[in-house]
mmCIF file of C-alpha atoms in Angstrom:
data_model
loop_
_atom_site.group_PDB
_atom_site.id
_atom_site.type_symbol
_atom_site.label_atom_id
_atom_site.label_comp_id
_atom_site.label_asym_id
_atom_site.label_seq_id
_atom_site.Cartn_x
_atom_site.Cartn_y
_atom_site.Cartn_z
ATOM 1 C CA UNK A 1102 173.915 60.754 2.455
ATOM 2 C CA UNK A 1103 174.394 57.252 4.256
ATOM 3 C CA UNK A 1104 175.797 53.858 3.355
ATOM 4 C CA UNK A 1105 173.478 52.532 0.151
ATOM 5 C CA UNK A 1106 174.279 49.508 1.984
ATOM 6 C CA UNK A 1107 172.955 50.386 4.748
ATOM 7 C CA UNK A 1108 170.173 51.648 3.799
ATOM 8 C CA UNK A 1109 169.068 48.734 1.788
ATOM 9 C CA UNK A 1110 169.607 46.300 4.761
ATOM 10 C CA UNK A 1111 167.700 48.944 6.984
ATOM 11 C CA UNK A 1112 164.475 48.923 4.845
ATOM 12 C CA UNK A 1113 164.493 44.767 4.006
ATOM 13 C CA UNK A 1114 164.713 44.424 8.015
ATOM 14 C CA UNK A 1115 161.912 46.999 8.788
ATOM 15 C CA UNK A 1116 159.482 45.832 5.590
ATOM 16 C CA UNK A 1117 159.950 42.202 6.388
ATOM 17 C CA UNK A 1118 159.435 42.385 10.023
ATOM 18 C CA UNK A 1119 156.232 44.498 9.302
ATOM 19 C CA UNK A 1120 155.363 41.706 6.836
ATOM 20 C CA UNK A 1121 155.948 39.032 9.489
ATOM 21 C CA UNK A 1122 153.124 40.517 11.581
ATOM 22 C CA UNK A 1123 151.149 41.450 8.822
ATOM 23 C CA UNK A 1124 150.759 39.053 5.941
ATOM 24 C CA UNK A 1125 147.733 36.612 6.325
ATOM 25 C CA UNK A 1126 149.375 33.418 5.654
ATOM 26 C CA UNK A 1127 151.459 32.876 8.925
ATOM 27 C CA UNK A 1128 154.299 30.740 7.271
ATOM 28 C CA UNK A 1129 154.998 33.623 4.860
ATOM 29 C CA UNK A 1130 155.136 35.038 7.915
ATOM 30 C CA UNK A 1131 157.635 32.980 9.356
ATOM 31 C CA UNK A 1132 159.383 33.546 6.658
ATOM 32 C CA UNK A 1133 159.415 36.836 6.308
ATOM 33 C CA UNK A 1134 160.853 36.996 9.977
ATOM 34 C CA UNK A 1135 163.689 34.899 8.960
ATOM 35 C CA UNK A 1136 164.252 37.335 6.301
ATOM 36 C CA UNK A 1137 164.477 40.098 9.188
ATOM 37 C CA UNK A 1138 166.307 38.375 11.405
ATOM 38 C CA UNK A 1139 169.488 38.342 8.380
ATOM 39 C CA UNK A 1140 168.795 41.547 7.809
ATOM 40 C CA UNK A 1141 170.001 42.116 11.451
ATOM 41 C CA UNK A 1142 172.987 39.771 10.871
ATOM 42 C CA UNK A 1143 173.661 41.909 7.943
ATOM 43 C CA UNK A 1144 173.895 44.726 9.953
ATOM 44 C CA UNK A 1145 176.385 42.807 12.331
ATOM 45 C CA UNK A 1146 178.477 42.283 9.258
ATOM 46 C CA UNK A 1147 177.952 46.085 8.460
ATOM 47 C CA UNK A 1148 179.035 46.957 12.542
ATOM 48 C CA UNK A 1149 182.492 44.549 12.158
ATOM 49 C CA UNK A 1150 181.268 41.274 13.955
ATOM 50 C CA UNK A 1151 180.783 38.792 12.041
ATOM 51 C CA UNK A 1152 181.447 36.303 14.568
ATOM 52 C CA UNK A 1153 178.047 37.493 16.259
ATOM 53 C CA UNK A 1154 176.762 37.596 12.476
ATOM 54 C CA UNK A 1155 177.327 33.700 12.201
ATOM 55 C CA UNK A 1156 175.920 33.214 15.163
ATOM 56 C CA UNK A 1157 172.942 34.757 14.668
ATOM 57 C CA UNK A 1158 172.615 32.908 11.513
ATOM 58 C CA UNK A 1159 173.010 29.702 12.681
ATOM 59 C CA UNK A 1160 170.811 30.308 16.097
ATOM 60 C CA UNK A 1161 168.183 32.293 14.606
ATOM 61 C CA UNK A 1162 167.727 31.012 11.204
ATOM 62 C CA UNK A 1163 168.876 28.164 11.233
ATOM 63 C CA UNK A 1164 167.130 27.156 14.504
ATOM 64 C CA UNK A 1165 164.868 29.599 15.856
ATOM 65 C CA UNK A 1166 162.760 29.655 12.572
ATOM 66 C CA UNK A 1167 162.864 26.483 11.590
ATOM 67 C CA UNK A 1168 161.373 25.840 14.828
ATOM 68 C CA UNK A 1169 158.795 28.143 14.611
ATOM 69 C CA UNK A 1170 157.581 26.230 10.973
ATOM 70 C CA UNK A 1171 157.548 23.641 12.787
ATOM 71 C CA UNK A 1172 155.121 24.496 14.932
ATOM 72 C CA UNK A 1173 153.541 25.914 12.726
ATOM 73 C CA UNK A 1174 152.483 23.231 10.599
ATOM 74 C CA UNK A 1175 151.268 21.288 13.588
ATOM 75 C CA UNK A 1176 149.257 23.555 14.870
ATOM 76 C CA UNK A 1177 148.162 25.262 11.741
ATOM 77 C CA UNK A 1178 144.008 25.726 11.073
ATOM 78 C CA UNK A 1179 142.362 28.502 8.295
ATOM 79 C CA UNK A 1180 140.095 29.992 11.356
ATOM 80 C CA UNK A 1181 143.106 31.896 12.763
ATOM 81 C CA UNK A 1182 144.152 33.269 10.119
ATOM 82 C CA UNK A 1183 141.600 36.075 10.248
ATOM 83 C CA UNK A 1184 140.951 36.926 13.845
ATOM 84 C CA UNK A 1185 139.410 40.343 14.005
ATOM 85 C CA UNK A 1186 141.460 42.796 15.593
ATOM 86 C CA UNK A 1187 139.013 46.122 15.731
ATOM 87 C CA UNK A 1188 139.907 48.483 17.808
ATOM 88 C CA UNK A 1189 142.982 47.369 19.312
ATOM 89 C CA UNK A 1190 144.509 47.823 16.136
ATOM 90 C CA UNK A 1191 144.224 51.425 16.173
ATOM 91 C CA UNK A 1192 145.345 51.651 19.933
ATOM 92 C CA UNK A 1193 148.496 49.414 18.713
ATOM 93 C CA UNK A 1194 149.125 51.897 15.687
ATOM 94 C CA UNK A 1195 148.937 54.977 18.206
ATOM 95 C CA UNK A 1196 150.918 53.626 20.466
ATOM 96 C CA UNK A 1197 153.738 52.023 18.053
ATOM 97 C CA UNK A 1198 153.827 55.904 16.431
ATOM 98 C CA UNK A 1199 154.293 57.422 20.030
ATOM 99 C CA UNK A 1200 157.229 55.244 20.825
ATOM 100 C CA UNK A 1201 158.774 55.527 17.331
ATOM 101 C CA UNK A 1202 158.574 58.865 17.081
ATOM 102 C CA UNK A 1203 158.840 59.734 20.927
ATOM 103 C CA UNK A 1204 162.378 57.322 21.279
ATOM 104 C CA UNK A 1205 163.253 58.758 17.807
ATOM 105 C CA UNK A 1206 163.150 62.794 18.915
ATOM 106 C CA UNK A 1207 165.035 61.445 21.833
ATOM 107 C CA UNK A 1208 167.820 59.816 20.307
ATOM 108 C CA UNK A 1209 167.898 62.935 17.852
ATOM 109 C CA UNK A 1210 168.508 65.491 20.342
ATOM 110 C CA UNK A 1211 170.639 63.254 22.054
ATOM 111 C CA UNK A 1212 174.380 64.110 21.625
ATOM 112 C CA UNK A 1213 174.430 60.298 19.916
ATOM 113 C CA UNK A 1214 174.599 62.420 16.009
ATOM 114 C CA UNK A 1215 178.208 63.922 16.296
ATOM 115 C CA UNK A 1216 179.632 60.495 17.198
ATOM 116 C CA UNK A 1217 182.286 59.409 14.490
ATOM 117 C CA UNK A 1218 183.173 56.071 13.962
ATOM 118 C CA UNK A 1219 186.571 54.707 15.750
ATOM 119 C CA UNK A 1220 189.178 52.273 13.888
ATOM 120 C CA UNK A 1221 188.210 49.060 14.579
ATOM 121 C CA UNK A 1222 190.122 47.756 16.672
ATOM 122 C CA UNK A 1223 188.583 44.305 17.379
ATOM 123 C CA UNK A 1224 190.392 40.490 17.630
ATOM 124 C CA UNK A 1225 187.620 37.867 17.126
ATOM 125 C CA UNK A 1226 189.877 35.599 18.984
ATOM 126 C CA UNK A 1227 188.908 37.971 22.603
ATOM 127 C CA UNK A 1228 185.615 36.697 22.134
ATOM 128 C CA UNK A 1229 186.659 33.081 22.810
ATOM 129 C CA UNK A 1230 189.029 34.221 25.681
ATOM 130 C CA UNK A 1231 186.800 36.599 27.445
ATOM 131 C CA UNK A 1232 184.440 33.818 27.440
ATOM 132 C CA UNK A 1233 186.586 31.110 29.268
ATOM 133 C CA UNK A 1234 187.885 33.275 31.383
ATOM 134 C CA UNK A 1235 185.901 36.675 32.824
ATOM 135 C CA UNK A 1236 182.496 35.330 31.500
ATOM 136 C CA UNK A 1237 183.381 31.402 32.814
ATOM 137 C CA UNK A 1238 180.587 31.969 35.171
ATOM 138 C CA UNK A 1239 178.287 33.506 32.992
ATOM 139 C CA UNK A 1240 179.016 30.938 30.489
ATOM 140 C CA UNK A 1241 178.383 28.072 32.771
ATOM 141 C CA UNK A 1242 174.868 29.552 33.870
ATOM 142 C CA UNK A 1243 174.287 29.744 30.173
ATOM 143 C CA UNK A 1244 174.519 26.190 29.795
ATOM 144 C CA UNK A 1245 172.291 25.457 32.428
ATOM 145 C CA UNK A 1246 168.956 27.625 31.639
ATOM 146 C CA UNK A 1247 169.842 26.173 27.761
ATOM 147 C CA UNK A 1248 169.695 22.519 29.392
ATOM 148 C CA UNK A 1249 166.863 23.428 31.482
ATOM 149 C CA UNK A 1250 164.573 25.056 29.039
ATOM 150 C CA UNK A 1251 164.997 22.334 26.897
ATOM 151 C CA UNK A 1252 164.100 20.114 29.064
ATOM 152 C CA UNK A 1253 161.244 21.663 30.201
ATOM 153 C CA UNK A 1254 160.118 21.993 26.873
ATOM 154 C CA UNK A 1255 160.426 18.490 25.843
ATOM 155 C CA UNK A 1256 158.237 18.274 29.175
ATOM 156 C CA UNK A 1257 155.786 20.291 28.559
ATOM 157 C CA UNK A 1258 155.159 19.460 24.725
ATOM 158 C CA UNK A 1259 155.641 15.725 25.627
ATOM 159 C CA UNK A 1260 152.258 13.486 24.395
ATOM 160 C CA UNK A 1261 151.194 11.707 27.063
ATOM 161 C CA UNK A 1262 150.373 7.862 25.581
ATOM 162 C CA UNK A 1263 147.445 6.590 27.150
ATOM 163 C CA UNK A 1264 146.913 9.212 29.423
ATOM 164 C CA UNK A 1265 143.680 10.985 29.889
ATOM 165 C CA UNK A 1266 144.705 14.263 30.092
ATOM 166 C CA UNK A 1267 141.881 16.859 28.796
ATOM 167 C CA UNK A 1268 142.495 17.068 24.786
ATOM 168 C CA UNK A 1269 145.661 15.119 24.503
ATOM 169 C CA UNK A 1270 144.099 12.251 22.226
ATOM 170 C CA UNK A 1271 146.938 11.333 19.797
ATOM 171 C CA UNK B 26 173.716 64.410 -3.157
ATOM 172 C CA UNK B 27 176.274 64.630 0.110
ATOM 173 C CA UNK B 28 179.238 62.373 0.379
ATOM 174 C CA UNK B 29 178.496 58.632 0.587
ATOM 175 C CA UNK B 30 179.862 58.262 4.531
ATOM 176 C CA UNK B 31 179.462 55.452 6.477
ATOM 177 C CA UNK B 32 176.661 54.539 8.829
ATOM 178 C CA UNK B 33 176.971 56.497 12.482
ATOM 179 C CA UNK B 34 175.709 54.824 15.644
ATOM 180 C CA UNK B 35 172.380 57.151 15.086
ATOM 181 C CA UNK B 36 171.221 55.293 12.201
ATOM 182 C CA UNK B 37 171.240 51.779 14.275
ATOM 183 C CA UNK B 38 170.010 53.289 16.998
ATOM 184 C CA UNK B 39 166.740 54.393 15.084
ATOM 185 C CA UNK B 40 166.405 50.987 13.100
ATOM 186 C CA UNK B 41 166.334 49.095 16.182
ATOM 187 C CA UNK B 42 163.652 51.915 17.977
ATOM 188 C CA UNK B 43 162.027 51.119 14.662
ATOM 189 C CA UNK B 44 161.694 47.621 14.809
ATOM 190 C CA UNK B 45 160.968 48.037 18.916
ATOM 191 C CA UNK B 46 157.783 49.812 17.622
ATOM 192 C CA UNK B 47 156.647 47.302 15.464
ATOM 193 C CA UNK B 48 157.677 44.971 18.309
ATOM 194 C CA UNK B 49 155.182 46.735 20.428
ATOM 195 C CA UNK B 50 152.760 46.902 17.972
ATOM 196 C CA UNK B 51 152.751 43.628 17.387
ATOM 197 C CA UNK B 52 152.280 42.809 20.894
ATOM 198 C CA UNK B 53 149.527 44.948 21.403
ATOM 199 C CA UNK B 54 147.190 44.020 18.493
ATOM 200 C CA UNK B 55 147.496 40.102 17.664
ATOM 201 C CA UNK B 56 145.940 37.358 19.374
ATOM 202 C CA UNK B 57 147.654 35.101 17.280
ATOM 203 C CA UNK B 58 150.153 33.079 20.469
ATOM 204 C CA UNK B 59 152.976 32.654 17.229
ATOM 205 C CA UNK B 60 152.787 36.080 15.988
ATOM 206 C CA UNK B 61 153.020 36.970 19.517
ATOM 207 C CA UNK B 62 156.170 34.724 19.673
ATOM 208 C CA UNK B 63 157.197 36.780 16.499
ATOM 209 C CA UNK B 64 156.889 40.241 18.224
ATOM 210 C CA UNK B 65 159.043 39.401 21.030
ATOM 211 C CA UNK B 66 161.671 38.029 18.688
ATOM 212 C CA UNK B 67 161.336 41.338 17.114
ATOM 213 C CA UNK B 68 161.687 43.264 20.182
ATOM 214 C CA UNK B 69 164.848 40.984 21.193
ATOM 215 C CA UNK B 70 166.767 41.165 17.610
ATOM 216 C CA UNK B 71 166.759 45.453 18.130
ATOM 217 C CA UNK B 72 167.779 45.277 21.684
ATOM 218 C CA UNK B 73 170.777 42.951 20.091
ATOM 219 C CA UNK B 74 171.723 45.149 17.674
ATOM 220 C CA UNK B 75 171.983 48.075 20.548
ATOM 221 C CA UNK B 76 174.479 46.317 21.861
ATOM 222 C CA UNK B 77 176.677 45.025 18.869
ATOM 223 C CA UNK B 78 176.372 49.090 17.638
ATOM 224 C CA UNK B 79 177.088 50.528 20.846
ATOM 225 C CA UNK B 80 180.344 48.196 21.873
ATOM 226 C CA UNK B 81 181.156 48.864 17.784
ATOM 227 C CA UNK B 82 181.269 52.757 18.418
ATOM 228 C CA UNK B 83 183.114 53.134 21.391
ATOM 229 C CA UNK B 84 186.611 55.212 21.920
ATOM 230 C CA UNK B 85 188.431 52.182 21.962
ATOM 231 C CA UNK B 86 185.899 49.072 20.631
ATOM 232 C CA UNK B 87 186.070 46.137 22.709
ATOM 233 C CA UNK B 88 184.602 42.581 22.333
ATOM 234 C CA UNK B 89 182.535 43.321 25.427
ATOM 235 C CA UNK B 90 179.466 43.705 23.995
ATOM 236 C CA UNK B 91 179.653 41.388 21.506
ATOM 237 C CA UNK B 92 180.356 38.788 24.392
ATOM 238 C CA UNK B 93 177.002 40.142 25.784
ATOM 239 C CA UNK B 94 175.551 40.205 22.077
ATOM 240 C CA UNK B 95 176.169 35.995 22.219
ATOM 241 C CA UNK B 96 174.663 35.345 25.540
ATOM 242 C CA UNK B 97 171.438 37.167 24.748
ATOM 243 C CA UNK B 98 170.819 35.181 21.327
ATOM 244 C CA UNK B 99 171.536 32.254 23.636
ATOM 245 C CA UNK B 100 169.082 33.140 26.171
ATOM 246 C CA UNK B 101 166.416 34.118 23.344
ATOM 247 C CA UNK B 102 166.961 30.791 21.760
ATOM 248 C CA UNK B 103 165.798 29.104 25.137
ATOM 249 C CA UNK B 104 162.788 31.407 25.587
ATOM 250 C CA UNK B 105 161.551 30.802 22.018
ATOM 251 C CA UNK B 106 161.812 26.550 22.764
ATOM 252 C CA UNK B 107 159.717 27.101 25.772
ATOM 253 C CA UNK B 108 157.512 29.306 24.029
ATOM 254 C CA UNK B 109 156.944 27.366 21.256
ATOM 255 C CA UNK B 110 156.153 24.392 23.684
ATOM 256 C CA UNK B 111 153.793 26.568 25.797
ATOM 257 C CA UNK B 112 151.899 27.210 22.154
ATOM 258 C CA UNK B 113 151.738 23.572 21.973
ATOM 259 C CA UNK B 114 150.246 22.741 25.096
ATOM 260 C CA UNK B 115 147.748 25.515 25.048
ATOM 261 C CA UNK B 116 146.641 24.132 21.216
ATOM 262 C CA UNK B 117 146.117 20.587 22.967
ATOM 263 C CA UNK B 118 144.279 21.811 25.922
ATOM 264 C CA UNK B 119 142.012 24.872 23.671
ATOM 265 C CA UNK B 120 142.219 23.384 20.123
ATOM 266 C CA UNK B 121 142.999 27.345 19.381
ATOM 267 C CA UNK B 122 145.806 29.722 19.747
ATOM 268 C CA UNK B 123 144.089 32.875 20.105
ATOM 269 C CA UNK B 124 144.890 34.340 23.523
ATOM 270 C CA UNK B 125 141.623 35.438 23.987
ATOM 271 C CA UNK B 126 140.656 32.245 24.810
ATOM 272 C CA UNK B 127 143.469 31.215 26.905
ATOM 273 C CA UNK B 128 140.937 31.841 30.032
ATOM 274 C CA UNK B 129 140.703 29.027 31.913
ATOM 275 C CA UNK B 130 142.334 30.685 34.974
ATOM 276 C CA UNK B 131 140.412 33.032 34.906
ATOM 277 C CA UNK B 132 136.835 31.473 35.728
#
C-alpha cells in the first residue's frame, strides 16, 4: 500500500488540474490550477526539496496565478465561457487515454518498479553553490531571457495613447 | 492491507504522465487562449516533477536536478508573462480569445 500522503496529494493535483480545464467559470479555473500547482510543491516537500517547494510557491502561486487572474478579469466576457467543442473533444479524450495508458504500460514494464529509495543525502546549501559556480553561465542567461521577456511583454501589452492602432481604443 | 511504505519513483513517474495527459488533452480540445495557457502550465509542472523525482532517487542524490528543477520554473515563469501578453494583444486586436478566430494570417 503507498504513502496516504501521497496518495492524497496525488488525487488533489490530478482532480484539480482536470477541474482547471474543465469547470465553466474560468477563474474557478484559475483557481483550481493554483490548487494543482501546490499539490506539485507538495510533492517536492514529499521528494526532500523543499527549497524547490518554496520556490514553486512563490513563482507559481504567488506569481504565475495571480497573473493569470489578472488577465483574466480584463479580458473576461460570458460568450467564452461556452465555446462548443464537438468533436474534438472526443479526439482529445482518445488521444489523452492513449498517452496515459500507452506512457503508463511503459513505465510499468520498465525496470523503474524495483527502485528503492536511497538516504537522502542532500545539503540545500549545494543549491546556492552549484549555482554561482558550475551553473554561473546558465544563471546569467537566466537573467537575461527573464529581463527580456519582460520586457517584451510590457511591449507587447503596452496601450498605445492616441495611437490608431486597429482596436486599441482605451 | 500491505505495509504503509513510502512512495517509489514509479508512483511520480505516473502522476506526472497523468497530468501530461490532461496536459495534452487540454491542448487538443479548448479554444479558450487562457485555458490553453493552463494546459501548458500543466504539461510544464509534470515535466518538473520528473526531474525533482528522478535527481531524488538516484544512488547517491545530488542537487543536480533540483538546480535544473529552478531554472525551468524560471524559464516557465517568462513564457507564461509573454503569453499572457500575447492573450492581451490578440483580445485588443479580435475582441475574442478563441483561437479559432485568431486567423488573420491566414487570409
Amino acid at each position: 500500500m503507498v504513502d496516504p500522503a501521497f496518495l492524497t496529494v496525488a488525487i488533489i493535483t490530478v482532480v484539480s488540474a482536470i477541474i482547471a480545464l474543465e469547470f465553466k467559470e474560468i477563474i474557478y479555473g484559475a483557481i483550481a490550477l493554483g490548487i494543482s500547482l501546490l499539490g506539485i510543491a507538495a510533492f517536492f516537500v514529499l521528494l526532500d526539496a523543499t527549497f524547490v517547494a518554496m520556490f514553486q510557491v512563490a513563482v507559481y502561486v504567488g506569481a504565475i496565478v495571480v497573473l493569470v487572474i489578472f488577465t483574466i478579469m480584463l479580458v473576461r466576457r460570458e460568450s467564452w465561457m461556452t465555446l462548443p467543442e464537438g468533436r474534438r473533444k472526443v479526439m482529445g479524450f482518445v488521444i489523452m487515454f492513449i498517452i496515459m495508458f500507452g506512457l503508463g504500460a511503459i513505465f510499468i514494464a520498465s525496470g523503474l518498479t524495483e527502485q528503492t529509495v536511497p538516504e537522502s543525502t542532500i545539503i540545500f546549501t549545494q543549491i546556492g553553490e552549484q549555482m554561482v559556480t558550475y551553473y554561473a553561465p546558465a544563471l546569467i542567461a537566466i537573467a537575461l531571457t527573464l529581463t527580456a521577456a519582460v520586457i517584451g511583454a510590457l511591449t507587447l501589452a503596452k496601450v498605445e495613447i492616441g495611437g490608431n492602432r486597429n482596436g486599441s481604443n482605451n | 492491507m500491505g505495509v504503509i511504505e513510502t512512495a517509489v519513483i514509479i508512483d511520480y513517474v505516473i502522476v506526472s504522465a497523468v497530468l501530461l495527459a490532461i496536459g495534452i488533452y487540454g491542448l487538443t480540445v479548448k479554444r479558450n487562449a487562457i485555458r490553453i495557457l493552463f494546459s501548458i502550465e500543466i504539461i510544464t509542472n509534470a515535466a518538473i516533477l520528473n526531474l525533482v523525482a528522478f535527481s531524488r532517487n538516484l544512488p547517491i542524490p545530488n542537487v543536480t536536478g533540483q538546480t535544473l528543477a529552478l531554472f525551468s520554473i524560471a524559464i516557465a515563469a517568462a513564457e507564461v508573462a509573454v503569453g499572457l501578453a500575447l492573450i492581451m494583444v490578440a483580445y485588443r486586436l479580435h475582441k475574442n480569445i478563441d483561437v479559432k478566430e485568431f486567423r488573420s494570417m491566414k487570409d
